[in-house]
Amino acid sequence: MKHIITMITHLKAKHLSVLCLLCLWPLTACHEEPNPDDLALQAAKGYYDELLAGNYEAFLNGKATADSMPQNYRSQMVLVYRNYMEEQKENHGGLHQVTAVRAQRDTTLHFTHAFLLLHFADSTKEEITIPMVEVKGQWKMK
């Protein structure tokens, strides 16, 4: 370590700045764009976290067709989600947690399957698959 410090102090300022740039370059060069499959998976988990929290409108807004739904249909869908959560409470003590498992792209059908694991209060677990599509730069449930 003492040898390295002595060597650095003998370098001219110009060489030291080049050395610093070379040391910092790998940190910035490793920046990668987010994987679309991972983004789809995280979006699906986020929508199901909203369902878990009882935010049925937010869950509904995660549907690709939510913007074009008539208000009466939206109200019916919110009621369906609320009834589903009540049914899970009766059957399994309620939905306790949602875990993101993996994502798999279907290049033929142009969507990504998001696999989530639903954890219920009675320790039951259920893996579900949600087809996800990208709509205007956002991942939505098909």
CSV table of C-alpha atoms in Angstrom, one decimal:
chain,number,residue,atom,x,y,z
A,1,MET,CA,0.0,0.0,0.0
A,2,LYS,CA,2.9,2.4,0.9
A,3,HIS,CA,4.4,1.7,-2.5
A,4,ILE,CA,1.2,2.6,-4.3
A,5,ILE,CA,0.9,5.9,-2.4
A,6,THR,CA,4.5,6.8,-3.2
A,7,MET,CA,3.9,6.0,-6.9
A,8,ILE,CA,0.8,8.1,-7.1
A,9,THR,CA,2.5,11.1,-5.5
A,10,HIS,CA,5.1,11.0,-8.1
A,11,LEU,CA,2.7,11.1,-11.0
A,12,LYS,CA,2.1,14.4,-12.6
A,13,ALA,CA,-1.4,15.9,-12.2
A,14,LYS,CA,-2.2,15.1,-15.8
A,15,HIS,CA,-1.4,11.5,-15.3
A,16,LEU,CA,-3.4,11.4,-12.1
A,17,SER,CA,-6.5,12.7,-13.8
A,18,VAL,CA,-6.2,10.1,-16.5
A,19,LEU,CA,-5.8,7.5,-13.9
A,20,CYS,CA,-9.0,8.7,-12.1
A,21,LEU,CA,-10.9,8.6,-15.3
A,22,LEU,CA,-9.8,5.1,-16.0
A,23,CYS,CA,-10.8,4.0,-12.6
A,24,LEU,CA,-14.3,5.6,-12.8
A,25,TRP,CA,-15.0,4.5,-16.4
A,26,PRO,CA,-16.0,0.9,-15.5
A,27,LEU,CA,-18.6,2.3,-13.1
A,28,THR,CA,-20.4,4.3,-15.7
A,29,ALA,CA,-19.9,1.8,-18.6
A,30,CYS,CA,-21.8,-0.9,-16.8
A,31,HIS,CA,-25.1,1.0,-16.9
A,32,GLU,CA,-27.6,-1.2,-18.7
A,33,GLU,CA,-31.1,-0.4,-20.0
A,34,PRO,CA,-33.8,-2.1,-17.9
A,35,ASN,CA,-34.9,-5.5,-19.3
A,36,PRO,CA,-38.4,-5.1,-20.7
A,37,ASP,CA,-39.4,-8.5,-19.2
A,38,ASP,CA,-38.3,-7.3,-15.7
A,39,LEU,CA,-40.3,-4.1,-16.2
A,40,ALA,CA,-43.4,-6.1,-17.2
A,41,LEU,CA,-42.9,-8.4,-14.1
A,42,GLN,CA,-42.6,-5.4,-11.7
A,43,ALA,CA,-45.6,-3.7,-13.2
A,44,ALA,CA,-47.7,-6.9,-12.8
A,45,LYS,CA,-46.5,-7.1,-9.1
A,46,GLY,CA,-47.4,-3.5,-8.6
A,47,TYR,CA,-50.9,-3.9,-9.9
A,48,TYR,CA,-51.4,-7.0,-7.6
A,49,ASP,CA,-50.0,-5.1,-4.7
A,50,GLU,CA,-52.7,-2.5,-5.3
A,51,LEU,CA,-55.3,-5.3,-5.3
A,52,LEU,CA,-53.9,-6.6,-2.1
A,53,ALA,CA,-54.2,-3.1,-0.5
A,54,GLY,CA,-57.8,-2.8,-1.6
A,55,ASN,CA,-57.1,-0.2,-4.2
A,56,TYR,CA,-59.4,-1.8,-6.8
A,57,GLU,CA,-59.5,1.3,-9.1
A,58,ALA,CA,-55.7,1.3,-9.3
A,59,PHE,CA,-55.7,-2.4,-10.1
A,60,LEU,CA,-58.3,-1.8,-12.8
A,61,ASN,CA,-56.2,1.0,-14.2
A,62,GLY,CA,-53.5,-1.6,-14.8
A,63,LYS,CA,-55.6,-3.2,-17.5
A,64,ALA,CA,-54.7,-2.4,-21.1
A,65,THR,CA,-58.3,-1.6,-21.9
A,66,ALA,CA,-59.1,0.4,-18.8
A,67,ASP,CA,-59.2,3.8,-20.7
A,68,SER,CA,-61.9,2.6,-23.0
A,69,MET,CA,-64.2,1.0,-20.5
A,70,PRO,CA,-67.6,2.5,-19.9
A,71,GLN,CA,-68.2,3.7,-16.3
A,72,ASN,CA,-70.9,1.1,-15.5
A,73,TYR,CA,-68.5,-1.7,-16.6
A,74,ARG,CA,-65.7,-0.2,-14.5
A,75,SER,CA,-68.0,-0.2,-11.5
A,76,GLN,CA,-68.9,-3.8,-12.1
A,77,MET,CA,-65.2,-4.8,-12.4
A,78,VAL,CA,-64.4,-3.0,-9.1
A,79,LEU,CA,-67.2,-5.0,-7.5
A,80,VAL,CA,-65.8,-8.3,-9.0
A,81,TYR,CA,-62.4,-7.5,-7.5
A,82,ARG,CA,-63.8,-6.6,-4.1
A,83,ASN,CA,-65.8,-9.9,-4.1
A,84,TYR,CA,-62.7,-11.9,-5.1
A,85,MET,CA,-60.8,-10.5,-2.2
A,86,GLU,CA,-63.7,-11.2,0.2
A,87,GLU,CA,-63.9,-14.7,-1.1
A,88,GLN,CA,-60.1,-15.2,-0.6
A,89,LYS,CA,-60.6,-14.0,3.0
A,90,GLU,CA,-63.3,-16.5,3.6
A,91,ASN,CA,-61.5,-19.4,1.9
A,92,HIS,CA,-57.8,-18.7,2.9
A,93,GLY,CA,-57.9,-16.0,5.5
A,94,GLY,CA,-57.1,-13.4,2.8
A,95,LEU,CA,-54.3,-12.7,0.4
A,96,HIS,CA,-51.2,-11.9,2.4
A,97,GLN,CA,-48.4,-11.2,0.0
A,98,VAL,CA,-47.5,-11.1,-3.7
A,99,THR,CA,-44.1,-12.2,-5.0
A,100,ALA,CA,-42.7,-11.6,-8.4
A,101,VAL,CA,-41.3,-15.0,-9.7
A,102,ARG,CA,-40.2,-14.6,-13.4
A,103,ALA,CA,-41.2,-13.2,-16.8
A,104,GLN,CA,-41.2,-14.9,-20.1
A,105,ARG,CA,-41.6,-13.1,-23.4
A,106,ASP,CA,-43.9,-14.6,-26.1
A,107,THR,CA,-42.5,-13.1,-29.3
A,108,THR,CA,-45.2,-14.7,-31.5
A,109,LEU,CA,-48.1,-13.1,-29.6
A,110,HIS,CA,-46.1,-9.9,-28.7
A,111,PHE,CA,-46.6,-10.0,-24.9
A,112,THR,CA,-44.8,-11.0,-21.8
A,113,HIS,CA,-46.1,-13.6,-19.3
A,114,ALA,CA,-45.5,-12.3,-15.7
A,115,PHE,CA,-45.5,-15.1,-13.2
A,116,LEU,CA,-46.5,-14.1,-9.7
A,117,LEU,CA,-46.9,-16.2,-6.5
A,118,LEU,CA,-49.9,-15.3,-4.3
A,119,HIS,CA,-49.4,-16.1,-0.6
A,120,PHE,CA,-52.5,-16.5,1.5
A,121,ALA,CA,-52.8,-16.2,5.2
A,122,ASP,CA,-53.4,-20.0,5.6
A,123,SER,CA,-50.0,-20.6,4.0
A,124,THR,CA,-51.6,-21.6,0.7
A,125,LYS,CA,-49.6,-20.4,-2.3
A,126,GLU,CA,-50.8,-20.1,-5.9
A,127,GLU,CA,-48.7,-19.3,-9.0
A,128,ILE,CA,-50.6,-17.2,-11.5
A,129,THR,CA,-49.6,-16.0,-15.0
A,130,ILE,CA,-50.6,-12.5,-16.2
A,131,PRO,CA,-50.1,-11.6,-19.9
A,132,MET,CA,-48.6,-8.1,-20.0
A,133,VAL,CA,-48.5,-5.8,-23.0
A,134,GLU,CA,-46.7,-2.5,-23.5
A,135,VAL,CA,-49.2,0.4,-24.1
A,136,LYS,CA,-47.7,3.8,-24.7
A,137,GLY,CA,-44.5,3.0,-22.9
A,138,GLN,CA,-46.3,1.4,-19.9
A,139,TRP,CA,-46.8,-2.3,-19.1
A,140,LYS,CA,-50.4,-3.2,-18.7
A,141,MET,CA,-52.3,-6.4,-18.0
A,142,LYS,CA,-53.9,-7.8,-21.1
